[in-house]
Amino acid sequence: MSMYRLLIVDDEPIIVNGLVDFFSQHEKWPLEVYGAYSAEEALELLLQMRLDIVITDIGMPEMDGLQLQKKITQQWPRCKLIFLTGYNDFQFVQEAIRYNGVDYVLKAEGDEAIVRAVEKAIEYSREELRKEQLMQQADKQLRLALPALQKELLRNIVHGDFIAVRRLSEQFAELTVPLDAEREVLMVLARIDSYKPSYSVYDRGLLAYAIQNVVSEFLQGSVHMASVDMEFSRVLWFIQPKASEESGSQHDPSDSENKWSNCASFVQGSLESIQQTCKELLEVPISFVMDNNPAPWTEASQLYETYNRMLSQGLGMGTELLLTCRSTAPEPQSAPFNAGKMKKRLELLKLQLENGQKEAFDSTYLELMNEGARYPDESGIRQEIYYSLVPMFLACINRDRIGDLGPQLDTSKLTHMESHSSWGAVTEYLHGISSAVFAKTQAGMQHEEHTVVKKIHRYIHDNLDGDVSLVRIGDVVGHNSKYLSRLYKKITGEDLSQYIANTKLSRAQTLLKETEMKIYEISAAVGFLSEPYFYRFFRNAAGITPQEYRDMHTRTNT
């Protein structure tokens, strides 16, 4: 087990000596413990040896803890700092965290909080070492995962993910996709017409991979391309002609149209040979559909839907087909419906509903319902949208046990679209359902938050003589300590650390006034294992020492 060097810096020798003795005798961790009574003395040690953890008072004369921190991190960037802070040091703490301060402990929290902070720093250091050891392995794994990530991005584009399309150039660069996001693209869709009955899921996946290799053999030298296997035995290719400088010819802006035309002719002319090769080598019949004209990336989703529609009706019901989109596509009776985009919107709506994002949900919901308004009732598309939304609402209502949504919302209508008079009425009804769900979940969340605050207060009052550090309280109520601090501040308007300090002070004042307990006994009763820390805390908080406070109230009572 690695040895860690711990340095304790404070301008009060009694604090330094007490903590040095305490940690030197601590057998849980392998520690070399050093003490310094000033920042200057700490800097001398800094030049002599590597430091792993430094506990320092944030407010010292000549050089404060923040200045010391900057010098330490310049020399030993991985050194973890723990700041001991008093009653009014929060502005310093905020700056310290920006400079790699691992933690801070209110002196009011006592020695147990310091112990936990050191434990956290050691664990943090170990975690850093583990991360470094894993970096090369992670890099290797990322390279292995790159093809899968590329395919996931291409699927998102095809399914109408507007975020994927909006950040295309950036994502192509990150994932080394061999295509240009600023240029249009040719799309070719293949359908595996049939499989041998004995083929397993693995066999089918291997076959799709083999088909992509065959296509690459025919096309790769002349074009840039990327492929992705889709649902329903489909494989999709994205193709762009190589730039003039790549093919060795002079760049002529006027030949751009010819370049795309030649590229489309080359691809289309190769499809029959690809078909034949797959039939002979892989023993699989394949159909292809493509558009001879390039399309912008923003239309990729719609074009994919058109291709799929062509392969599922009319001539597309045959086998070993070579279809061209412009000449063969059946005429739609209305604007084509993008099922992929609807699927993405439904996934987004579900996520927004579960996460309580009402404004985002309302925006996405209205986009979807306005899309449905474009189609006549007899098209069936409105029914498809409606009955895709219903399971989402039912799942949310049942999972969260929401129950009654109010007298104005008849949930029996939820599974009967015909009970609504118009698409506008449908839109209004489902929006009312979603609003009621959001209201119920918000009320439940607020109740849960106030329950958490009550648990926090109860634990602090019952354990004031023990560990009331933020980490321990977080463990008790089941939340991360940093999140817990933010949650408490949001609900009560008060810092949790401040509440702990105020509670300790109030309890100490009560014991000083109403009992004859010794000062050291009162110190222990409010969670201080070190009496000097208690004196310092009390003086900072009340402006006088504990004994002065007791004497003052003794005179008042007499």
Coordinates of N, CA and C in Angstrom, one line a residue, residues 153-307:
L153 N -24.1 7.2 -34.6 CA -24.3 8.5 -35.1 C -25.1 8.5 -36.4
L154 N -24.7 7.6 -37.3 CA -25.4 7.5 -38.6 C -26.9 7.1 -38.4
R155 N -27.1 6.2 -37.4 CA -28.5 5.8 -37.1 C -29.3 7.0 -36.6
N156 N -28.7 7.8 -35.7 CA -29.3 9.0 -35.2 C -29.7 10.0 -36.3
I157 N -28.8 10.2 -37.2 CA -29.1 11.0 -38.4 C -30.3 10.5 -39.1
V158 N -30.3 9.2 -39.4 CA -31.4 8.6 -40.2 C -32.8 8.7 -39.4
H159 N -32.7 8.6 -38.1 CA -33.9 8.6 -37.3 C -34.4 10.0 -37.0
G160 N -33.7 11.0 -37.6 CA -34.2 12.4 -37.4 C -33.8 13.1 -36.1
D161 N -32.7 12.7 -35.6 CA -32.1 13.3 -34.4 C -31.6 14.7 -34.8
F162 N -32.3 15.8 -34.4 CA -31.9 17.1 -34.9 C -30.6 17.6 -34.2
I163 N -30.3 17.1 -33.0 CA -29.0 17.4 -32.4 C -27.9 16.8 -33.1
A164 N -28.0 15.6 -33.6 CA -26.9 14.9 -34.3 C -26.7 15.7 -35.6
V165 N -27.7 16.1 -36.3 CA -27.6 16.8 -37.6 C -27.0 18.2 -37.4
R166 N -27.4 18.8 -36.3 CA -26.9 20.2 -36.1 C -25.4 20.3 -35.8
R167 N -24.9 19.2 -35.1 CA -23.5 19.2 -34.8 C -22.7 18.2 -35.6
L168 N -23.1 18.1 -36.9 CA -22.5 17.1 -37.7 C -21.0 17.2 -37.9
S169 N -20.5 18.4 -38.3 CA -19.1 18.6 -38.6 C -18.3 18.2 -37.4
E170 N -18.7 18.7 -36.2 CA -18.0 18.4 -35.0 C -17.9 16.9 -34.7
Q171 N -19.1 16.2 -34.8 CA -19.2 14.8 -34.5 C -18.4 13.9 -35.5
F172 N -18.5 14.3 -36.8 CA -17.7 13.6 -37.8 C -16.2 13.7 -37.5
A173 N -15.7 14.8 -37.0 CA -14.3 15.0 -36.7 C -14.0 14.1 -35.4
E174 N -14.9 14.2 -34.4 CA -14.6 13.4 -33.2 C -14.5 11.9 -33.5
L175 N -15.4 11.4 -34.3 CA -15.5 10.0 -34.6 C -14.8 9.5 -35.8
T176 N -14.1 10.4 -36.5 CA -13.3 10.2 -37.7 C -14.2 9.5 -38.8
V177 N -15.4 10.0 -38.9 CA -16.3 9.6 -40.0 C -15.7 10.1 -41.3
P178 N -15.5 9.3 -42.3 CA -14.8 9.7 -43.6 C -15.7 10.5 -44.5
L179 N -16.6 11.3 -44.0 CA -17.5 12.1 -44.9 C -17.4 13.6 -44.5
D180 N -17.9 14.4 -45.4 CA -17.9 15.9 -45.2 C -19.3 16.3 -44.9
A181 N -19.5 16.9 -43.7 CA -20.8 17.3 -43.2 C -21.3 18.5 -44.0
E182 N -20.4 19.2 -44.7 CA -20.7 20.4 -45.4 C -21.2 20.1 -46.9
R183 N -21.0 18.9 -47.3 CA -21.4 18.5 -48.7 C -22.6 17.7 -48.6
E184 N -23.3 17.6 -49.7 CA -24.5 16.7 -49.8 C -24.0 15.2 -49.9
V185 N -25.0 14.3 -49.9 CA -24.6 12.9 -49.8 C -25.6 12.1 -50.6
L186 N -25.0 11.0 -51.3 CA -25.8 10.0 -51.9 C -26.1 8.9 -50.9
M187 N -27.4 8.4 -50.9 CA -27.7 7.4 -50.0 C -28.2 6.1 -50.8
V188 N -27.7 5.0 -50.4 CA -28.1 3.7 -51.0 C -28.5 2.8 -49.9
L189 N -29.7 2.2 -50.1 CA -30.3 1.3 -49.1 C -30.4 -0.1 -49.7
A190 N -29.9 -1.1 -49.0 CA -30.0 -2.5 -49.4 C -30.9 -3.2 -48.4
R191 N -31.7 -4.2 -49.0 CA -32.5 -5.0 -48.2 C -32.1 -6.5 -48.4
I192 N -31.8 -7.2 -47.4 CA -31.6 -8.6 -47.5 C -32.9 -9.3 -47.7
D193 N -33.2 -9.8 -48.9 CA -34.5 -10.3 -49.2 C -35.0 -11.5 -48.4
S194 N -34.0 -12.4 -48.1 CA -34.4 -13.6 -47.4 C -33.1 -14.2 -46.8
Y195 N -33.3 -15.0 -45.7 CA -32.2 -15.7 -45.1 C -32.5 -17.2 -45.1
K196 N -31.4 -18.0 -45.0 CA -31.6 -19.4 -44.8 C -32.3 -19.7 -43.5
P197 N -33.2 -20.6 -43.4 CA -33.9 -20.9 -42.2 C -33.0 -21.2 -41.0
S198 N -31.9 -21.7 -41.2 CA -31.0 -22.1 -40.1 C -30.2 -20.9 -39.5
Y199 N -30.3 -19.7 -40.2 CA -29.5 -18.6 -39.7 C -29.9 -18.1 -38.3
S200 N -28.9 -18.0 -37.4 CA -29.2 -17.4 -36.1 C -29.0 -15.9 -36.2
V201 N -29.3 -15.2 -35.0 CA -29.1 -13.7 -35.0 C -27.7 -13.4 -35.3
Y202 N -26.8 -14.2 -34.7 CA -25.3 -13.9 -35.0 C -25.0 -14.1 -36.5
D203 N -25.5 -15.1 -37.1 CA -25.3 -15.4 -38.5 C -25.8 -14.2 -39.4
R204 N -27.0 -13.7 -39.0 CA -27.5 -12.6 -39.8 C -26.7 -11.3 -39.6
G205 N -26.2 -11.1 -38.4 CA -25.3 -9.9 -38.2 C -24.0 -10.1 -39.0
L206 N -23.4 -11.3 -39.0 CA -22.2 -11.5 -39.7 C -22.4 -11.3 -41.2
L207 N -23.6 -11.7 -41.7 CA -23.9 -11.6 -43.1 C -24.0 -10.1 -43.5
A208 N -24.7 -9.3 -42.7 CA -24.7 -7.8 -42.9 C -23.3 -7.2 -43.0
Y209 N -22.5 -7.7 -42.1 CA -21.1 -7.2 -42.1 C -20.4 -7.6 -43.4
A210 N -20.6 -8.8 -43.8 CA -20.0 -9.3 -45.1 C -20.4 -8.6 -46.3
I211 N -21.7 -8.2 -46.3 CA -22.3 -7.4 -47.4 C -21.6 -6.1 -47.5
Q212 N -21.4 -5.4 -46.3 CA -20.7 -4.1 -46.3 C -19.3 -4.2 -46.8
N213 N -18.6 -5.4 -46.5 CA -17.3 -5.6 -47.0 C -17.3 -5.7 -48.5
V214 N -18.3 -6.4 -49.1 CA -18.3 -6.6 -50.5 C -18.5 -5.2 -51.2
V215 N -19.4 -4.4 -50.7 CA -19.7 -3.1 -51.3 C -18.4 -2.2 -51.2
S216 N -17.7 -2.3 -50.1 CA -16.4 -1.6 -49.9 C -15.4 -2.0 -51.0
E217 N -15.4 -3.3 -51.3 CA -14.4 -3.8 -52.3 C -14.7 -3.1 -53.7
F218 N -16.0 -2.9 -54.0 CA -16.3 -2.4 -55.3 C -16.2 -0.9 -55.3
L219 N -16.5 -0.2 -54.2 CA -16.7 1.3 -54.3 C -15.5 2.1 -53.6
Q220 N -14.9 1.5 -52.6 CA -14.0 2.3 -51.7 C -13.0 3.1 -52.4
G221 N -12.4 2.6 -53.5 CA -11.3 3.3 -54.1 C -11.7 4.6 -54.8
S222 N -13.0 4.7 -55.2 CA -13.4 5.8 -56.0 C -14.3 6.8 -55.2
V223 N -14.8 6.5 -54.0 CA -15.6 7.4 -53.3 C -15.3 7.4 -51.8
H224 N -15.8 8.4 -51.1 CA -15.8 8.3 -49.6 C -17.1 7.7 -49.2
M225 N -17.1 6.8 -48.2 CA -18.4 6.2 -47.8 C -18.4 5.7 -46.4
A226 N -19.6 5.6 -45.8 CA -19.7 5.0 -44.5 C -21.1 4.2 -44.5
S227 N -21.1 3.1 -43.8 CA -22.3 2.3 -43.8 C -22.8 2.0 -42.4
V228 N -24.1 1.6 -42.3 CA -24.6 1.3 -41.0 C -25.8 0.3 -41.3
D229 N -25.8 -0.8 -40.4 CA -26.9 -1.8 -40.5 C -28.1 -1.2 -39.8
M230 N -29.2 -1.3 -40.4 CA -30.5 -0.8 -39.8 C -31.4 -2.0 -39.4
E231 N -32.6 -1.6 -38.9 CA -33.6 -2.6 -38.6 C -34.2 -3.2 -39.8
F232 N -34.9 -4.4 -39.7 CA -35.6 -5.0 -40.7 C -34.7 -5.4 -41.9
S233 N -33.5 -5.9 -41.5 CA -32.6 -6.5 -42.6 C -32.1 -5.5 -43.6
R234 N -32.0 -4.2 -43.2 CA -31.6 -3.2 -44.1 C -30.1 -2.8 -43.8
V235 N -29.4 -2.4 -44.8 CA -28.1 -1.8 -44.7 C -28.0 -0.5 -45.5
L236 N -27.5 0.6 -44.9 CA -27.6 1.9 -45.5 C -26.2 2.4 -45.7
W237 N -25.9 3.0 -46.9 CA -24.6 3.6 -47.2 C -24.8 5.1 -47.5
F238 N -23.8 5.8 -47.0 CA -23.7 7.3 -47.3 C -22.5 7.4 -48.2
I239 N -22.6 8.1 -49.3 CA -21.5 8.1 -50.3 C -21.3 9.6 -50.8
Q240 N -20.0 9.9 -50.9 CA -19.7 11.2 -51.5 C -18.5 11.0 -52.5
P241 N -18.5 11.8 -53.6 CA -17.3 11.6 -54.5 C -16.1 12.2 -53.9
K242 N -14.9 11.6 -54.3 CA -13.7 12.2 -53.8 C -13.4 13.6 -54.4
A243 N -12.8 14.4 -53.6 CA -12.4 15.8 -54.1 C -11.5 15.7 -55.3
S244 N -11.4 16.7 -56.1 CA -10.5 16.7 -57.3 C -9.1 16.4 -56.9
E245 N -8.6 17.1 -55.9 CA -7.2 16.9 -55.5 C -6.9 15.4 -55.1
E246 N -7.9 14.7 -54.6 CA -7.7 13.3 -54.2 C -7.6 12.4 -55.4
S247 N -8.4 12.7 -56.4 CA -8.4 11.9 -57.6 C -7.3 12.3 -58.6
G248 N -6.6 13.4 -58.3 CA -5.4 13.7 -59.1 C -5.7 14.7 -60.2
S249 N -7.0 15.1 -60.4 CA -7.3 16.1 -61.4 C -7.4 17.5 -60.9
Q250 N -7.3 18.4 -61.8 CA -7.4 19.9 -61.4 C -8.8 20.2 -60.9
H251 N -8.8 21.0 -59.9 CA -10.1 21.4 -59.3 C -10.8 22.4 -60.2
D252 N -12.0 22.1 -60.6 CA -12.8 23.0 -61.5 C -14.2 23.2 -60.9
P253 N -14.5 24.4 -60.3 CA -15.8 24.5 -59.6 C -17.0 24.2 -60.5
S254 N -16.8 24.4 -61.9 CA -17.9 24.1 -62.8 C -18.3 22.7 -62.9
D255 N -17.3 21.8 -62.5 CA -17.6 20.4 -62.8 C -18.3 19.7 -61.6
S256 N -18.7 20.4 -60.6 CA -19.3 19.8 -59.4 C -20.5 19.0 -59.8
E257 N -21.4 19.5 -60.6 CA -22.6 18.7 -61.0 C -22.2 17.5 -61.7
N258 N -21.2 17.6 -62.6 CA -20.7 16.4 -63.3 C -20.1 15.3 -62.4
K259 N -19.4 15.8 -61.3 CA -18.8 15.0 -60.4 C -19.9 14.1 -59.7
W260 N -21.0 14.8 -59.2 CA -22.0 14.0 -58.6 C -22.7 13.1 -59.6
S261 N -22.9 13.5 -60.8 CA -23.6 12.7 -61.8 C -22.7 11.4 -62.1
N262 N -21.4 11.7 -62.2 CA -20.5 10.5 -62.5 C -20.4 9.6 -61.3
C263 N -20.5 10.2 -60.1 CA -20.4 9.3 -58.9 C -21.7 8.5 -58.8
A264 N -22.9 9.1 -59.1 CA -24.1 8.3 -59.0 C -24.1 7.2 -60.1
S265 N -23.6 7.5 -61.3 CA -23.6 6.5 -62.3 C -22.7 5.4 -62.0
F266 N -21.5 5.7 -61.4 CA -20.6 4.7 -61.0 C -21.2 3.8 -59.9
V267 N -21.8 4.4 -58.9 CA -22.4 3.6 -57.9 C -23.5 2.7 -58.4
Q268 N -24.4 3.3 -59.2 CA -25.6 2.6 -59.8 C -25.1 1.4 -60.7
G269 N -24.0 1.7 -61.4 CA -23.5 0.7 -62.3 C -22.8 -0.5 -61.6
S270 N -22.4 -0.2 -60.4 CA -21.7 -1.2 -59.6 C -22.7 -2.1 -58.8
L271 N -23.9 -1.7 -58.6 CA -24.9 -2.4 -57.8 C -25.2 -3.8 -58.3
E272 N -25.3 -3.9 -59.7 CA -25.7 -5.2 -60.2 C -24.5 -6.2 -60.0
S273 N -23.3 -5.7 -60.1 CA -22.2 -6.6 -59.8 C -22.1 -7.0 -58.3
I274 N -22.4 -6.0 -57.5 CA -22.5 -6.3 -56.0 C -23.5 -7.3 -55.7
Q275 N -24.7 -7.1 -56.4 CA -25.8 -8.1 -56.2 C -25.4 -9.5 -56.6
Q276 N -24.7 -9.6 -57.7 CA -24.3 -10.9 -58.2 C -23.2 -11.6 -57.3
T277 N -22.3 -10.7 -56.8 CA -21.2 -11.3 -55.9 C -21.8 -11.8 -54.6
C278 N -22.8 -11.0 -54.1 CA -23.4 -11.5 -52.8 C -24.2 -12.8 -53.0
K279 N -24.8 -12.9 -54.2 CA -25.6 -14.1 -54.5 C -24.7 -15.3 -54.6
E280 N -23.5 -15.1 -55.3 CA -22.6 -16.2 -55.5 C -21.8 -16.6 -54.3
L281 N -21.2 -15.6 -53.6 CA -20.3 -15.8 -52.5 C -21.0 -16.0 -51.2
L282 N -22.1 -15.2 -51.0 CA -22.7 -15.3 -49.7 C -24.1 -16.0 -49.7
E283 N -24.5 -16.3 -50.9 CA -25.7 -17.1 -51.1 C -26.9 -16.3 -50.5
V284 N -27.0 -15.0 -50.8 CA -28.1 -14.2 -50.3 C -28.6 -13.3 -51.3
P285 N -29.9 -13.2 -51.5 CA -30.5 -12.3 -52.5 C -30.6 -10.9 -51.9
I286 N -30.3 -9.8 -52.6 CA -30.3 -8.5 -52.1 C -31.0 -7.6 -53.1
S287 N -31.8 -6.6 -52.5 CA -32.4 -5.5 -53.3 C -31.8 -4.2 -53.0
F288 N -31.6 -3.3 -53.9 CA -31.1 -2.0 -53.7 C -32.0 -0.9 -54.1
V289 N -32.0 0.2 -53.4 CA -32.7 1.4 -53.9 C -31.8 2.6 -53.6
M290 N -31.8 3.5 -54.6 CA -30.9 4.7 -54.4 C -31.6 5.9 -55.2
D291 N -31.1 7.1 -54.8 CA -31.5 8.3 -55.6 C -30.3 8.8 -56.3
N292 N -30.4 9.1 -57.6 CA -29.3 9.5 -58.4 C -28.8 10.9 -58.0
N293 N -29.6 11.6 -57.3 CA -29.3 13.0 -56.9 C -28.9 13.1 -55.4
P294 N -27.8 13.8 -55.1 CA -27.4 14.0 -53.7 C -28.5 14.8 -52.9
A295 N -28.5 14.6 -51.6 CA -29.4 15.3 -50.8 C -28.6 15.9 -49.6
P296 N -29.1 17.0 -49.0 CA -28.5 17.5 -47.8 C -28.7 16.6 -46.6
W297 N -27.8 16.7 -45.6 CA -27.9 15.8 -44.5 C -29.2 16.0 -43.7
T298 N -29.8 17.2 -43.8 CA -31.1 17.4 -43.1 C -32.2 16.6 -43.7
E299 N -32.1 16.1 -44.9 CA -33.1 15.4 -45.6 C -32.9 13.9 -45.5
A300 N -31.8 13.5 -44.9 CA -31.4 12.0 -44.8 C -32.5 11.2 -44.2
S301 N -33.1 11.7 -43.1 CA -34.2 10.9 -42.4 C -35.4 10.7 -43.3
Q302 N -35.8 11.8 -44.0 CA -37.0 11.7 -44.9 C -36.7 10.8 -46.1
L303 N -35.5 10.9 -46.6 CA -35.1 10.0 -47.8 C -35.1 8.5 -47.4
Y304 N -34.6 8.3 -46.2 CA -34.6 6.9 -45.7 C -36.0 6.3 -45.6
E305 N -36.9 7.2 -45.1 CA -38.3 6.8 -45.0 C -38.9 6.5 -46.4
T306 N -38.5 7.3 -47.4 CA -39.0 7.1 -48.7 C -38.5 5.8 -49.3
Y307 N -37.2 5.5 -49.1 CA -36.6 4.2 -49.5 C -37.3 3.0 -48.9

